[in-house]
Amino acid sequence: QKEVEQDPGPLSVPEGAIVSLNCTYSNSAFQYFMWYRQYSRKGPELLMYTYSSGNKEDGRFTAQVDKSSKYISLFIRDSQPSDSATYLCAMRADRGSTLGRLYFGRGTQLTVWP
Amino acid sequence: DGGITQSPKYLFRKEGQNVTLSCEQNLNHDAMYWYRQDPGQGLRLIYYSQIVNDFQKGDIAEGYSVSREKKESFPLTVTSAQKNPTAFYLCASSTGGASYGYTFGSGTRLTVV
């Protein structure tokens, strides 16, 4: 079983739709959760960062963490064609020998069509 | 501006050749990482280094080698032992330990011809 599972999609939605992206994980030591956005042929860029459980909102983006279910989500409201990219979830522990190492999902390819 | 520079952007390798991918950062980060990205497989960790003159194998280190002689630099050599080297290679850095995540370079696309 992989540490982090993410449906690769592809996901295609019309402009203005609400997008939901999700990841599940197996390691209960994970405490830091991130979402990266990667445009084609570019390096990933950090989009959202949350610690432990709860919600975090930044403009049209909301990140949710449910540690009891080992499930994280990224919601995009009023999606735009410029949101078309691959979204990768990432997470890491706050202790132990793997401190500092990020574990990534496979990424979900999103297309928002006008 | 601080950041990570990967070069070259595109690289072509003949069968049996070794090639070296460059990664330089001016963020004063202690930790550096090399990932390989293939379609549908996400990011796979090749090597990482948490401090100068020290590095560890990641999940797919076979056929690759690295060095970390300077804090700013973490070059990756793809050797002829790597049987399927065509991929997109990403370098990243972080402050290490309890950091807020990685900063990535813009990647190198390696193609075997």
PDB file of C-alpha atoms in Angstrom:
ATOM      1  CA  GLN A   1       0.000   0.000   0.000  1.00  0.00           C
ATOM      2  CA  LYS A   2       1.363   3.380  -0.973  1.00  0.00           C
ATOM      3  CA  GLU A   3       1.790   5.969   1.754  1.00  0.00           C
ATOM      4  CA  VAL A   4      -0.406   8.449  -0.114  1.00  0.00           C
ATOM      5  CA  GLU A   5      -3.190   7.639  -2.560  1.00  0.00           C
ATOM      6  CA  GLN A   6      -4.569  10.140  -5.058  1.00  0.00           C
ATOM      7  CA  ASP A   7      -6.870   9.565  -8.001  1.00  0.00           C
ATOM      8  CA  PRO A   8      -4.956  10.716 -11.102  1.00  0.00           C
ATOM      9  CA  GLY A   9      -8.115  11.673 -12.991  1.00  0.00           C
ATOM     10  CA  PRO A  10      -8.226  13.296 -15.480  1.00  0.00           C
ATOM     11  CA  LEU A  11     -10.911  15.629 -14.196  1.00  0.00           C
ATOM     12  CA  SER A  12     -12.644  17.979 -16.622  1.00  0.00           C
ATOM     13  CA  VAL A  13     -15.093  20.673 -15.465  1.00  0.00           C
ATOM     14  CA  PRO A  14     -16.720  23.787 -16.938  1.00  0.00           C
ATOM     15  CA  GLU A  15     -15.620  27.238 -15.883  1.00  0.00           C
ATOM     16  CA  GLY A  16     -17.278  28.322 -12.647  1.00  0.00           C
ATOM     17  CA  ALA A  17     -17.658  24.797 -11.248  1.00  0.00           C
ATOM     18  CA  ILE A  18     -16.606  23.778  -7.768  1.00  0.00           C
ATOM     19  CA  VAL A  19     -13.740  21.304  -7.916  1.00  0.00           C
ATOM     20  CA  SER A  20     -12.987  18.750  -5.213  1.00  0.00           C
ATOM     21  CA  LEU A  21      -9.611  17.014  -5.117  1.00  0.00           C
ATOM     22  CA  ASN A  22      -8.808  14.361  -2.546  1.00  0.00           C
ATOM     23  CA  CYS A  23      -6.068  12.212  -1.064  1.00  0.00           C
ATOM     24  CA  THR A  24      -5.985   9.448   1.491  1.00  0.00           C
ATOM     25  CA  TYR A  25      -3.011   8.306   3.501  1.00  0.00           C
ATOM     26  CA  SER A  26      -2.006   5.462   5.773  1.00  0.00           C
ATOM     27  CA  ASN A  27       0.674   6.897   8.073  1.00  0.00           C
ATOM     28  CA  SER A  28      -0.834   8.301  11.267  1.00  0.00           C
ATOM     29  CA  ALA A  29       2.426  10.216  11.922  1.00  0.00           C
ATOM     30  CA  PHE A  30       1.653  12.657   9.103  1.00  0.00           C
ATOM     31  CA  GLN A  31       0.883  16.057  10.582  1.00  0.00           C
ATOM     32  CA  TYR A  32       1.705  18.549   7.821  1.00  0.00           C
ATOM     33  CA  PHE A  33      -0.367  18.569   4.659  1.00  0.00           C
ATOM     34  CA  MET A  34       0.265  20.461   1.469  1.00  0.00           C
ATOM     35  CA  TRP A  35      -1.160  20.956  -1.976  1.00  0.00           C
ATOM     36  CA  TYR A  36       1.067  21.738  -4.921  1.00  0.00           C
ATOM     37  CA  ARG A  37       0.003  22.965  -8.353  1.00  0.00           C
ATOM     38  CA  GLN A  38       2.031  21.962 -11.377  1.00  0.00           C
ATOM     39  CA  TYR A  39       1.567  23.450 -14.817  1.00  0.00           C
ATOM     40  CA  SER A  40       2.675  21.436 -17.822  1.00  0.00           C
ATOM     41  CA  ARG A  41       6.480  21.117 -18.115  1.00  0.00           C
ATOM     42  CA  LYS A  42       7.017  23.213 -14.977  1.00  0.00           C
ATOM     43  CA  GLY A  43       8.046  22.469 -11.420  1.00  0.00           C
ATOM     44  CA  PRO A  44       5.348  22.177  -8.730  1.00  0.00           C
ATOM     45  CA  GLU A  45       4.557  25.269  -6.685  1.00  0.00           C
ATOM     46  CA  LEU A  46       3.173  25.287  -3.157  1.00  0.00           C
ATOM     47  CA  LEU A  47      -0.493  26.237  -3.128  1.00  0.00           C
ATOM     48  CA  MET A  48      -1.799  25.481   0.356  1.00  0.00           C
ATOM     49  CA  TYR A  49      -0.286  24.332   3.628  1.00  0.00           C
ATOM     50  CA  THR A  50      -2.128  23.068   6.733  1.00  0.00           C
ATOM     51  CA  TYR A  51      -1.108  21.562  10.017  1.00  0.00           C
ATOM     52  CA  SER A  52      -3.052  18.744  11.688  1.00  0.00           C
ATOM     53  CA  SER A  53      -6.840  18.737  11.283  1.00  0.00           C
ATOM     54  CA  GLY A  54      -9.096  21.558  10.214  1.00  0.00           C
ATOM     55  CA  ASN A  55      -9.755  23.932   7.352  1.00  0.00           C
ATOM     56  CA  LYS A  56      -7.728  26.653   5.728  1.00  0.00           C
ATOM     57  CA  GLU A  57      -9.034  29.110   3.192  1.00  0.00           C
ATOM     58  CA  ASP A  58      -7.110  31.270   0.723  1.00  0.00           C
ATOM     59  CA  GLY A  59      -9.217  33.093  -1.829  1.00  0.00           C
ATOM     60  CA  ARG A  60     -10.986  30.537  -4.010  1.00  0.00           C
ATOM     61  CA  PHE A  61      -9.070  27.637  -2.455  1.00  0.00           C
ATOM     62  CA  THR A  62      -9.979  25.704   0.694  1.00  0.00           C
ATOM     63  CA  ALA A  63      -7.916  22.881   2.157  1.00  0.00           C
ATOM     64  CA  GLN A  64      -9.477  20.423   4.593  1.00  0.00           C
ATOM     65  CA  VAL A  65      -7.818  17.773   6.723  1.00  0.00           C
ATOM     66  CA  ASP A  66      -9.679  14.976   8.506  1.00  0.00           C
ATOM     67  CA  LYS A  67      -7.054  13.065  10.446  1.00  0.00           C
ATOM     68  CA  SER A  68      -9.578  10.641  11.925  1.00  0.00           C
ATOM     69  CA  SER A  69     -10.349   9.424   8.416  1.00  0.00           C
ATOM     70  CA  LYS A  70      -6.820  10.029   7.070  1.00  0.00           C
ATOM     71  CA  TYR A  71      -8.360  12.095   4.281  1.00  0.00           C
ATOM     72  CA  ILE A  72      -7.475  15.496   2.878  1.00  0.00           C
ATOM     73  CA  SER A  73      -9.268  17.644   0.325  1.00  0.00           C
ATOM     74  CA  LEU A  74      -8.717  20.715  -1.777  1.00  0.00           C
ATOM     75  CA  PHE A  75     -11.749  22.669  -2.987  1.00  0.00           C
ATOM     76  CA  ILE A  76     -11.564  25.216  -5.777  1.00  0.00           C
ATOM     77  CA  ARG A  77     -14.544  27.578  -6.041  1.00  0.00           C
ATOM     78  CA  ASP A  78     -15.464  29.430  -9.222  1.00  0.00           C
ATOM     79  CA  SER A  79     -12.876  27.465 -11.168  1.00  0.00           C
ATOM     80  CA  GLN A  80     -11.089  29.238 -14.019  1.00  0.00           C
ATOM     81  CA  PRO A  81      -9.314  27.949 -17.146  1.00  0.00           C
ATOM     82  CA  SER A  82      -6.088  29.176 -15.528  1.00  0.00           C
ATOM     83  CA  ASP A  83      -6.635  26.555 -12.793  1.00  0.00           C
ATOM     84  CA  SER A  84      -5.990  23.833 -15.376  1.00  0.00           C
ATOM     85  CA  ALA A  85      -2.977  21.990 -14.008  1.00  0.00           C
ATOM     86  CA  THR A  86      -1.951  18.886 -12.119  1.00  0.00           C
ATOM     87  CA  TYR A  87      -2.576  19.083  -8.374  1.00  0.00           C
ATOM     88  CA  LEU A  88      -0.380  17.032  -6.069  1.00  0.00           C
ATOM     89  CA  CYS A  89      -1.030  16.424  -2.415  1.00  0.00           C
ATOM     90  CA  ALA A  90       1.965  16.034  -0.124  1.00  0.00           C
ATOM     91  CA  MET A  91       2.421  15.332   3.553  1.00  0.00           C
ATOM     92  CA  ARG A  92       5.073  14.702   6.149  1.00  0.00           C
ATOM     93  CA  ALA A  93       5.522  13.550   9.711  1.00  0.00           C
ATOM     94  CA  ASP A  94       6.512  15.794  12.628  1.00  0.00           C
ATOM     95  CA  ARG A  95       8.835  13.252  14.187  1.00  0.00           C
ATOM     96  CA  GLY A  96      11.024  10.257  13.449  1.00  0.00           C
ATOM     97  CA  SER A  97      13.710   9.410  10.951  1.00  0.00           C
ATOM     98  CA  THR A  98      11.663  10.657   7.987  1.00  0.00           C
ATOM     99  CA  LEU A  99      11.239  14.157   9.424  1.00  0.00           C
ATOM    100  CA  GLY A 100      11.466  16.626   6.582  1.00  0.00           C
ATOM    101  CA  ARG A 101      10.743  14.136   3.822  1.00  0.00           C
ATOM    102  CA  LEU A 102       7.566  14.812   1.858  1.00  0.00           C
ATOM    103  CA  TYR A 103       5.391  11.988   0.584  1.00  0.00           C
ATOM    104  CA  PHE A 104       3.506  12.845  -2.584  1.00  0.00           C
ATOM    105  CA  GLY A 105       0.334  11.606  -4.202  1.00  0.00           C
ATOM    106  CA  ARG A 106       0.387  10.783  -7.914  1.00  0.00           C
ATOM    107  CA  GLY A 107      -1.324  14.050  -8.799  1.00  0.00           C
ATOM    108  CA  THR A 108      -4.751  14.777 -10.310  1.00  0.00           C
ATOM    109  CA  GLN A 109      -4.869  16.341 -13.751  1.00  0.00           C
ATOM    110  CA  LEU A 110      -7.541  19.053 -13.887  1.00  0.00           C
ATOM    111  CA  THR A 111      -8.893  20.795 -16.982  1.00  0.00           C
ATOM    112  CA  VAL A 112     -11.300  23.726 -16.673  1.00  0.00           C
ATOM    113  CA  TRP A 113     -12.925  24.503 -19.999  1.00  0.00           C
ATOM    114  CA  PRO A 114     -14.449  27.896 -20.831  1.00  0.00           C
TER     115      PRO A 114
ATOM    116  CA  ASP B   1      15.533  36.686  -6.329  1.00  0.00           C
ATOM    117  CA  GLY B   2      16.099  33.444  -4.443  1.00  0.00           C
ATOM    118  CA  GLY B   3      15.259  30.190  -6.105  1.00  0.00           C
ATOM    119  CA  ILE B   4      16.406  26.923  -7.610  1.00  0.00           C
ATOM    120  CA  THR B   5      17.959  26.731 -11.039  1.00  0.00           C
ATOM    121  CA  GLN B   6      18.011  23.496 -12.994  1.00  0.00           C
ATOM    122  CA  SER B   7      19.956  23.124 -16.199  1.00  0.00           C
ATOM    123  CA  PRO B   8      19.693  22.255 -18.930  1.00  0.00           C
ATOM    124  CA  LYS B   9      15.949  22.437 -19.551  1.00  0.00           C
ATOM    125  CA  TYR B  10      16.158  19.711 -22.211  1.00  0.00           C
ATOM    126  CA  LEU B  11      18.829  17.027 -22.466  1.00  0.00           C
ATOM    127  CA  PHE B  12      19.351  14.248 -24.949  1.00  0.00           C
ATOM    128  CA  ARG B  13      21.432  11.203 -24.117  1.00  0.00           C
ATOM    129  CA  LYS B  14      22.710   8.428 -26.300  1.00  0.00           C
ATOM    130  CA  GLU B  15      22.530   4.850 -25.137  1.00  0.00           C
ATOM    131  CA  GLY B  16      25.456   4.007 -22.830  1.00  0.00           C
ATOM    132  CA  GLN B  17      26.287   7.595 -21.918  1.00  0.00           C
ATOM    133  CA  ASN B  18      26.400   9.169 -18.498  1.00  0.00           C
ATOM    134  CA  VAL B  19      24.862  12.616 -18.172  1.00  0.00           C
ATOM    135  CA  THR B  20      24.819  15.106 -15.307  1.00  0.00           C
ATOM    136  CA  LEU B  21      21.896  17.334 -14.415  1.00  0.00           C
ATOM    137  CA  SER B  22      22.676  20.533 -12.584  1.00  0.00           C
ATOM    138  CA  CYS B  23      20.763  21.923  -9.593  1.00  0.00           C
ATOM    139  CA  GLU B  24      21.776  25.141  -7.851  1.00  0.00           C
ATOM    140  CA  GLN B  25      19.912  26.999  -5.092  1.00  0.00           C
ATOM    141  CA  ASN B  26      20.508  30.377  -3.457  1.00  0.00           C
ATOM    142  CA  LEU B  27      17.893  29.981  -0.738  1.00  0.00           C
ATOM    143  CA  ASN B  28      20.419  28.932   1.908  1.00  0.00           C
ATOM    144  CA  HIS B  29      18.478  25.689   2.312  1.00  0.00           C
ATOM    145  CA  ASP B  30      20.158  22.772   4.039  1.00  0.00           C
ATOM    146  CA  ALA B  31      18.218  19.947   2.381  1.00  0.00           C
ATOM    147  CA  MET B  32      18.042  19.125  -1.322  1.00  0.00           C
ATOM    148  CA  TYR B  33      16.168  16.431  -3.216  1.00  0.00           C
ATOM    149  CA  TRP B  34      15.989  14.818  -6.638  1.00  0.00           C
ATOM    150  CA  TYR B  35      12.730  13.442  -7.995  1.00  0.00           C
ATOM    151  CA  ARG B  36      11.817  11.672 -11.165  1.00  0.00           C
ATOM    152  CA  GLN B  37       8.373  12.236 -12.673  1.00  0.00           C
ATOM    153  CA  ASP B  38       6.802   9.892 -15.218  1.00  0.00           C
ATOM    154  CA  PRO B  39       3.280  10.245 -16.626  1.00  0.00           C
ATOM    155  CA  GLY B  40       0.728   8.795 -14.222  1.00  0.00           C
ATOM    156  CA  GLN B  41       3.327   7.878 -11.583  1.00  0.00           C
ATOM    157  CA  GLY B  42       3.745  11.062  -9.640  1.00  0.00           C
ATOM    158  CA  LEU B  43       7.036  12.059  -8.035  1.00  0.00           C
ATOM    159  CA  ARG B  44       9.495   9.350  -7.075  1.00  0.00           C
ATOM    160  CA  LEU B  45      12.421  10.177  -4.812  1.00  0.00           C
ATOM    161  CA  ILE B  46      15.858   9.351  -6.214  1.00  0.00           C
ATOM    162  CA  TYR B  47      18.299  10.835  -3.690  1.00  0.00           C
ATOM    163  CA  TYR B  48      18.234  13.430  -0.970  1.00  0.00           C
ATOM    164  CA  SER B  49      20.770  15.303   1.102  1.00  0.00           C
ATOM    165  CA  GLN B  50      20.114  16.952   4.440  1.00  0.00           C
ATOM    166  CA  ILE B  51      23.584  18.404   4.869  1.00  0.00           C
ATOM    167  CA  VAL B  52      26.763  19.025   2.901  1.00  0.00           C
ATOM    168  CA  ASN B  53      28.870  15.924   2.224  1.00  0.00           C
ATOM    169  CA  ASP B  54      26.039  13.588   3.161  1.00  0.00           C
ATOM    170  CA  PHE B  55      23.233  12.068   1.098  1.00  0.00           C
ATOM    171  CA  GLN B  56      20.855   9.128   1.219  1.00  0.00           C
ATOM    172  CA  LYS B  57      19.217   6.897  -1.343  1.00  0.00           C
ATOM    173  CA  GLY B  58      15.553   7.415  -2.027  1.00  0.00           C
ATOM    174  CA  ASP B  59      13.125   4.907  -3.430  1.00  0.00           C
ATOM    175  CA  ILE B  60      14.613   4.536  -6.926  1.00  0.00           C
ATOM    176  CA  ALA B  61      18.365   5.242  -6.574  1.00  0.00           C
ATOM    177  CA  GLU B  62      19.628   2.443  -8.842  1.00  0.00           C
ATOM    178  CA  GLY B  63      21.407   3.825 -11.894  1.00  0.00           C
ATOM    179  CA  TYR B  64      21.832   7.307 -10.395  1.00  0.00           C
ATOM    180  CA  SER B  65      24.554   9.026  -8.394  1.00  0.00           C
ATOM    181  CA  VAL B  66      24.827  12.381  -6.620  1.00  0.00           C
ATOM    182  CA  SER B  67      27.310  14.551  -4.767  1.00  0.00           C
ATOM    183  CA  ARG B  68      26.876  17.364  -2.264  1.00  0.00           C
ATOM    184  CA  GLU B  69      30.199  19.177  -2.002  1.00  0.00           C
ATOM    185  CA  LYS B  70      28.617  22.613  -1.592  1.00  0.00           C
ATOM    186  CA  LYS B  71      25.467  23.705   0.163  1.00  0.00           C
ATOM    187  CA  GLU B  72      24.202  25.395  -2.992  1.00  0.00           C
ATOM    188  CA  SER B  73      24.716  22.522  -5.407  1.00  0.00           C
ATOM    189  CA  PHE B  74      23.332  18.990  -5.749  1.00  0.00           C
ATOM    190  CA  PRO B  75      24.121  17.537  -9.189  1.00  0.00           C
ATOM    191  CA  LEU B  76      22.539  14.286 -10.352  1.00  0.00           C
ATOM    192  CA  THR B  77      24.338  11.878 -12.690  1.00  0.00           C
ATOM    193  CA  VAL B  78      22.221   9.487 -14.705  1.00  0.00           C
ATOM    194  CA  THR B  79      24.500   6.564 -15.476  1.00  0.00           C
ATOM    195  CA  SER B  80      24.355   4.008 -18.255  1.00  0.00           C
ATOM    196  CA  ALA B  81      23.095   1.532 -15.635  1.00  0.00           C
ATOM    197  CA  GLN B  82      19.744   3.333 -15.575  1.00  0.00           C
ATOM    198  CA  LYS B  83      17.744   1.312 -18.079  1.00  0.00           C
ATOM    199  CA  ASN B  84      14.873   3.691 -18.633  1.00  0.00           C
ATOM    200  CA  PRO B  85      16.154   7.204 -18.023  1.00  0.00           C
ATOM    201  CA  THR B  86      13.689   9.131 -20.209  1.00  0.00           C
ATOM    202  CA  ALA B  87      11.713  11.246 -17.726  1.00  0.00           C
ATOM    203  CA  PHE B  88      11.199  14.684 -16.238  1.00  0.00           C
ATOM    204  CA  TYR B  89      13.658  15.324 -13.391  1.00  0.00           C
ATOM    205  CA  LEU B  90      12.879  17.769 -10.603  1.00  0.00           C
ATOM    206  CA  CYS B  91      15.216  19.175  -7.997  1.00  0.00           C
ATOM    207  CA  ALA B  92      13.871  20.637  -4.761  1.00  0.00           C
ATOM    208  CA  SER B  93      15.199  22.166  -1.589  1.00  0.00           C
ATOM    209  CA  SER B  94      13.948  22.896   1.901  1.00  0.00           C
ATOM    210  CA  THR B  95      15.207  24.176   5.218  1.00  0.00           C
ATOM    211  CA  GLY B  96      15.111  20.567   6.374  1.00  0.00           C
ATOM    212  CA  GLY B  97      13.543  19.109   9.505  1.00  0.00           C
ATOM    213  CA  ALA B  98      10.313  20.879  10.383  1.00  0.00           C
ATOM    214  CA  SER B  99      10.122  22.879   7.176  1.00  0.00           C
ATOM    215  CA  TYR B 100       7.080  24.214   5.399  1.00  0.00           C
ATOM    216  CA  GLY B 101       7.605  22.151   2.283  1.00  0.00           C
ATOM    217  CA  TYR B 102       9.824  22.187  -0.734  1.00  0.00           C
ATOM    218  CA  THR B 103      10.774  24.753  -3.314  1.00  0.00           C
ATOM    219  CA  PHE B 104      11.088  23.140  -6.722  1.00  0.00           C
ATOM    220  CA  GLY B 105      13.168  23.959  -9.753  1.00  0.00           C
ATOM    221  CA  SER B 106      11.642  24.124 -13.215  1.00  0.00           C
ATOM    222  CA  GLY B 107      12.853  20.656 -14.179  1.00  0.00           C
ATOM    223  CA  THR B 108      15.006  18.948 -16.790  1.00  0.00           C
ATOM    224  CA  ARG B 109      13.470  16.811 -19.490  1.00  0.00           C
ATOM    225  CA  LEU B 110      15.870  13.952 -20.308  1.00  0.00           C
ATOM    226  CA  THR B 111      15.347  11.918 -23.460  1.00  0.00           C
ATOM    227  CA  VAL B 112      17.351   8.906 -24.600  1.00  0.00           C
ATOM    228  CA  VAL B 113      17.963   8.875 -28.357  1.00  0.00           C
TER     229      VAL B 113
END
